[in-house]
Coordinates of C-alpha atoms in Angstrom, one line a residue:
Chain A
N1 CA 11.2 11.1 -14.0
A2 CA 8.1 9.1 -14.5
G3 CA 6.6 7.3 -11.5
V4 CA 5.2 3.8 -11.4
M5 CA 3.1 3.2 -14.4
Q6 CA 0.3 0.6 -14.4
N7 CA -1.9 -0.5 -17.2
P8 CA -4.6 -0.9 -17.9
R9 CA -6.3 1.4 -15.4
H10 CA -9.6 -0.5 -15.7
L11 CA -10.0 -4.1 -16.9
V12 CA -13.2 -6.0 -17.3
R13 CA -13.1 -9.8 -17.7
R14 CA -15.8 -12.5 -17.8
R15 CA -15.5 -15.4 -15.4
G16 CA -13.0 -17.9 -16.7
Q17 CA -10.9 -15.4 -18.8
E18 CA -7.4 -14.4 -18.1
A19 CA -6.3 -11.0 -16.7
R20 CA -2.8 -9.6 -17.3
L21 CA -1.8 -6.5 -15.3
R22 CA 1.3 -4.6 -16.1
C23 CA 3.6 -2.5 -14.0
S24 CA 6.6 -0.5 -15.0
P25 CA 8.5 0.7 -11.9
V26 CA 10.2 4.0 -11.3
K27 CA 13.3 4.2 -13.5
G28 CA 16.2 2.7 -11.6
H29 CA 14.0 0.8 -9.2
S30 CA 14.7 -2.9 -9.3
H31 CA 12.2 -4.1 -6.7
V32 CA 8.5 -4.5 -7.3
Y33 CA 5.6 -5.3 -5.0
W34 CA 2.0 -6.2 -5.9
Y35 CA -0.8 -5.5 -3.5
R36 CA -4.6 -6.1 -3.7
Q37 CA -7.2 -3.8 -2.3
L38 CA -10.8 -4.9 -1.9
P39 CA -13.5 -2.3 -1.7
E40 CA -13.5 -0.5 1.7
E41 CA -10.4 -2.5 2.8
G42 CA -6.7 -2.1 3.3
L43 CA -3.9 -3.3 1.1
K44 CA -3.0 -7.0 1.2
F45 CA 0.5 -8.0 0.3
M46 CA 0.7 -10.4 -2.6
V47 CA 4.2 -10.7 -3.9
Y48 CA 7.6 -9.1 -3.9
L49 CA 10.0 -9.4 -6.9
Q50 CA 13.4 -8.5 -8.0
K51 CA 14.5 -8.6 -11.6
E52 CA 14.1 -12.2 -12.7
N53 CA 13.4 -13.4 -9.1
I54 CA 10.4 -13.9 -6.9
I55 CA 11.6 -13.0 -3.4
D56 CA 8.4 -13.5 -1.4
E57 CA 5.0 -14.7 -2.8
S58 CA 3.5 -15.7 0.5
G59 CA 0.5 -13.4 0.0
M60 CA -0.4 -14.8 -3.4
P61 CA -3.1 -17.5 -3.9
K62 CA -1.3 -20.7 -4.9
E63 CA -3.6 -21.3 -7.8
R64 CA -4.4 -19.2 -10.8
F65 CA -2.1 -16.3 -9.8
S66 CA 1.4 -15.8 -11.0
A67 CA 3.8 -12.9 -11.2
E68 CA 7.0 -12.2 -13.0
F69 CA 9.5 -9.3 -13.4
P70 CA 11.7 -10.1 -16.4
K71 CA 15.1 -8.7 -17.1
E72 CA 13.5 -6.4 -19.8
G73 CA 10.0 -5.1 -19.7
P74 CA 7.4 -4.5 -17.1
S75 CA 6.3 -6.7 -14.2
I76 CA 3.2 -8.8 -15.0
L77 CA 0.6 -10.1 -12.6
R78 CA -1.4 -12.8 -14.3
I79 CA -4.7 -14.2 -13.1
Q80 CA -6.0 -17.2 -14.9
Q81 CA -9.6 -18.3 -15.0
V82 CA -10.8 -15.2 -13.1
V83 CA -13.7 -15.5 -10.7
R84 CA -15.9 -12.7 -9.3
G85 CA -13.9 -12.7 -6.0
D86 CA -10.9 -11.5 -8.0
S87 CA -12.6 -8.2 -8.5
A88 CA -10.4 -5.6 -6.7
A89 CA -7.9 -2.8 -7.3
Y90 CA -4.4 -4.2 -7.8
F91 CA -1.6 -1.8 -6.9
C92 CA 2.0 -2.1 -7.9
A93 CA 4.7 -0.4 -6.0
S94 CA 8.5 -0.1 -6.5
S95 CA 11.5 0.5 -4.3
P96 CA 15.1 1.2 -5.0
R97 CA 16.3 -1.0 -2.1
I98 CA 19.8 0.2 -2.6
T99 CA 22.3 0.3 0.2
G100 CA 21.8 3.3 2.4
D101 CA 18.2 3.7 1.2
E102 CA 16.6 0.5 2.6
H103 CA 13.9 2.4 4.4
S104 CA 12.7 4.5 1.6
P105 CA 8.9 4.5 1.2
L106 CA 7.2 2.5 -1.6
H107 CA 6.2 4.4 -4.7
F108 CA 2.8 3.4 -5.9
G109 CA 1.2 3.3 -9.2
N110 CA -2.4 4.3 -9.9
G111 CA -3.7 0.8 -9.8
T112 CA -5.6 -1.5 -12.1
R113 CA -9.2 -1.9 -11.2
L114 CA -10.3 -5.4 -12.2
T115 CA -14.0 -6.2 -12.6
V116 CA -15.0 -9.8 -13.2
T117 CA -18.5 -10.1 -14.6
Chain B
E1 CA 3.8 -12.6 11.9
L2 CA 3.5 -8.9 11.8
K3 CA 0.0 -7.5 12.1
V4 CA -1.0 -3.9 11.9
E5 CA -4.2 -2.4 13.2
Q6 CA -5.6 1.1 12.9
N7 CA -8.4 2.8 14.7
P8 CA -10.7 4.3 14.2
L9 CA -11.8 2.9 10.8
F10 CA -14.0 5.8 10.1
L11 CA -13.7 9.4 11.4
S12 CA -16.0 12.2 10.7
M13 CA -14.9 15.5 12.2
Q14 CA -15.7 19.2 12.0
E15 CA -13.3 21.7 10.4
G16 CA -11.1 23.3 12.9
K17 CA -11.1 20.3 15.3
N18 CA -8.1 18.1 16.4
Y19 CA -8.0 14.3 16.3
T20 CA -5.6 11.4 16.4
I21 CA -5.4 8.2 14.4
Y22 CA -3.8 5.2 16.1
C23 CA -1.7 2.5 14.5
N24 CA -0.7 -0.6 16.6
Y25 CA 1.6 -3.3 15.3
S26 CA 2.1 -6.7 16.8
T27 CA 5.8 -7.5 16.6
T28 CA 9.1 -5.6 16.4
S29 CA 9.3 -3.3 13.5
D30 CA 12.1 -1.1 12.4
R31 CA 10.1 1.3 10.2
L32 CA 6.7 2.8 10.1
Y33 CA 5.1 4.6 7.2
W34 CA 2.0 6.8 6.8
Y35 CA 0.3 7.1 3.4
R36 CA -2.7 9.0 2.2
Q37 CA -5.1 7.7 -0.5
D38 CA -7.8 9.9 -2.2
P39 CA -10.8 8.0 -3.6
G40 CA -9.9 6.1 -6.7
K41 CA -6.3 7.2 -6.6
S42 CA -3.0 5.8 -5.6
L43 CA -1.2 6.0 -2.3
E44 CA 1.0 9.0 -1.5
S45 CA 3.8 8.7 1.1
L46 CA 3.4 11.2 4.0
F47 CA 5.9 10.1 6.7
V48 CA 8.7 7.6 7.4
L49 CA 9.4 7.0 11.0
L50 CA 12.5 4.9 11.8
S51 CA 13.4 5.3 15.5
N52 CA 11.7 5.4 18.9
G53 CA 10.5 8.8 19.7
A54 CA 10.6 10.0 16.1
V55 CA 8.2 12.9 15.3
K56 CA 7.6 14.4 11.9
Q57 CA 5.3 17.2 10.9
E58 CA 4.0 18.4 7.6
G59 CA 1.4 21.2 7.7
R60 CA -1.5 20.1 9.9
L61 CA -0.3 16.5 10.2
M62 CA 2.1 15.2 12.8
A63 CA 3.2 11.6 13.1
S64 CA 5.1 10.0 16.0
L65 CA 6.5 6.6 16.8
D66 CA 6.8 4.7 20.1
T67 CA 8.5 1.4 19.4
K68 CA 8.2 0.2 23.0
A69 CA 4.5 0.5 22.9
R70 CA 4.5 -0.6 19.2
L71 CA 2.3 2.4 18.5
S72 CA 2.4 5.2 16.0
T73 CA 0.0 8.1 15.9
L74 CA -1.1 10.6 13.2
H75 CA -2.4 13.8 14.8
I76 CA -4.5 16.2 12.8
T77 CA -4.5 19.8 14.0
A78 CA -7.4 22.2 13.0
A79 CA -8.7 19.9 10.3
V80 CA -9.7 21.4 6.9
H81 CA -11.8 19.8 4.2
D82 CA -8.8 19.1 2.0
L83 CA -7.6 16.5 4.5
S84 CA -10.5 14.2 3.7
A85 CA -9.0 11.0 2.5
T86 CA -8.1 7.5 3.7
Y87 CA -4.9 7.3 5.8
F88 CA -2.9 4.1 6.0
C89 CA 0.0 3.1 8.2
A90 CA 2.4 0.4 7.2
A91 CA 5.1 -1.4 9.1
G92 CA 8.1 -3.3 8.0
T93 CA 10.7 -5.6 9.6
S94 CA 14.4 -5.6 9.1
G95 CA 15.5 -8.6 7.2
T96 CA 12.2 -9.0 5.4
Y97 CA 10.9 -7.0 2.5
K98 CA 7.2 -7.0 3.3
Y99 CA 5.4 -3.9 4.2
I100 CA 2.2 -4.8 6.1
F101 CA -0.6 -2.2 5.8
G102 CA -3.3 -1.4 8.3
T103 CA -6.9 -1.4 7.3
G104 CA -7.0 2.4 6.8
T105 CA -8.8 5.2 8.5
R106 CA -11.3 7.0 6.3
L107 CA -11.4 10.6 7.4
K108 CA -14.1 13.0 6.4
V109 CA -13.8 16.6 7.4
L110 CA -17.1 18.4 7.4
A111 CA -17.3 22.1 6.6

């Protein structure tokens, strides 16, 4: 059973370009989280999604950032008009959130390391 | 709003020594997690603690939870080099789906 798959592993963008980060959760998991990790720092919550629904996006900047988790296909974190400050590692995690398993730990992907030049 | 703090941020210790990492959280939480992250890698789940007084052990690592003090500890016994990594605690609250992470403790075990 494959774990959380993120791609690309590394992404280089020039200022002003768009970055699209993809995340396929563990098979059977219907809940996805995105976290951002700056160098030497902890993980900051960005957004929590269910299939076709954004449940909590309180950690996501209001401009330039958007996330989706369509009925079919991976979750996408999209950053428009990237700036140098967007350079970070972006981790996706998934959870089953099924009844009786509400406290299961998150399963993390290997992250996408975004560099904005 | 739930906040999670860890200390120390950096820890350098000799092989064979014992040490404890502390994780404090600011409001009521019904679940506490410990993760390990190796440089450039993803996070690996170590422990899930769900009730006051819970204690879990795996090898040289032991985690405990005191919900009244809003404190979890990760104790390292007789450290070995392979334990060198960054350790994160994370807390969550019933009724919300957010997991809030601490800043991490970067552990370096010296041979």
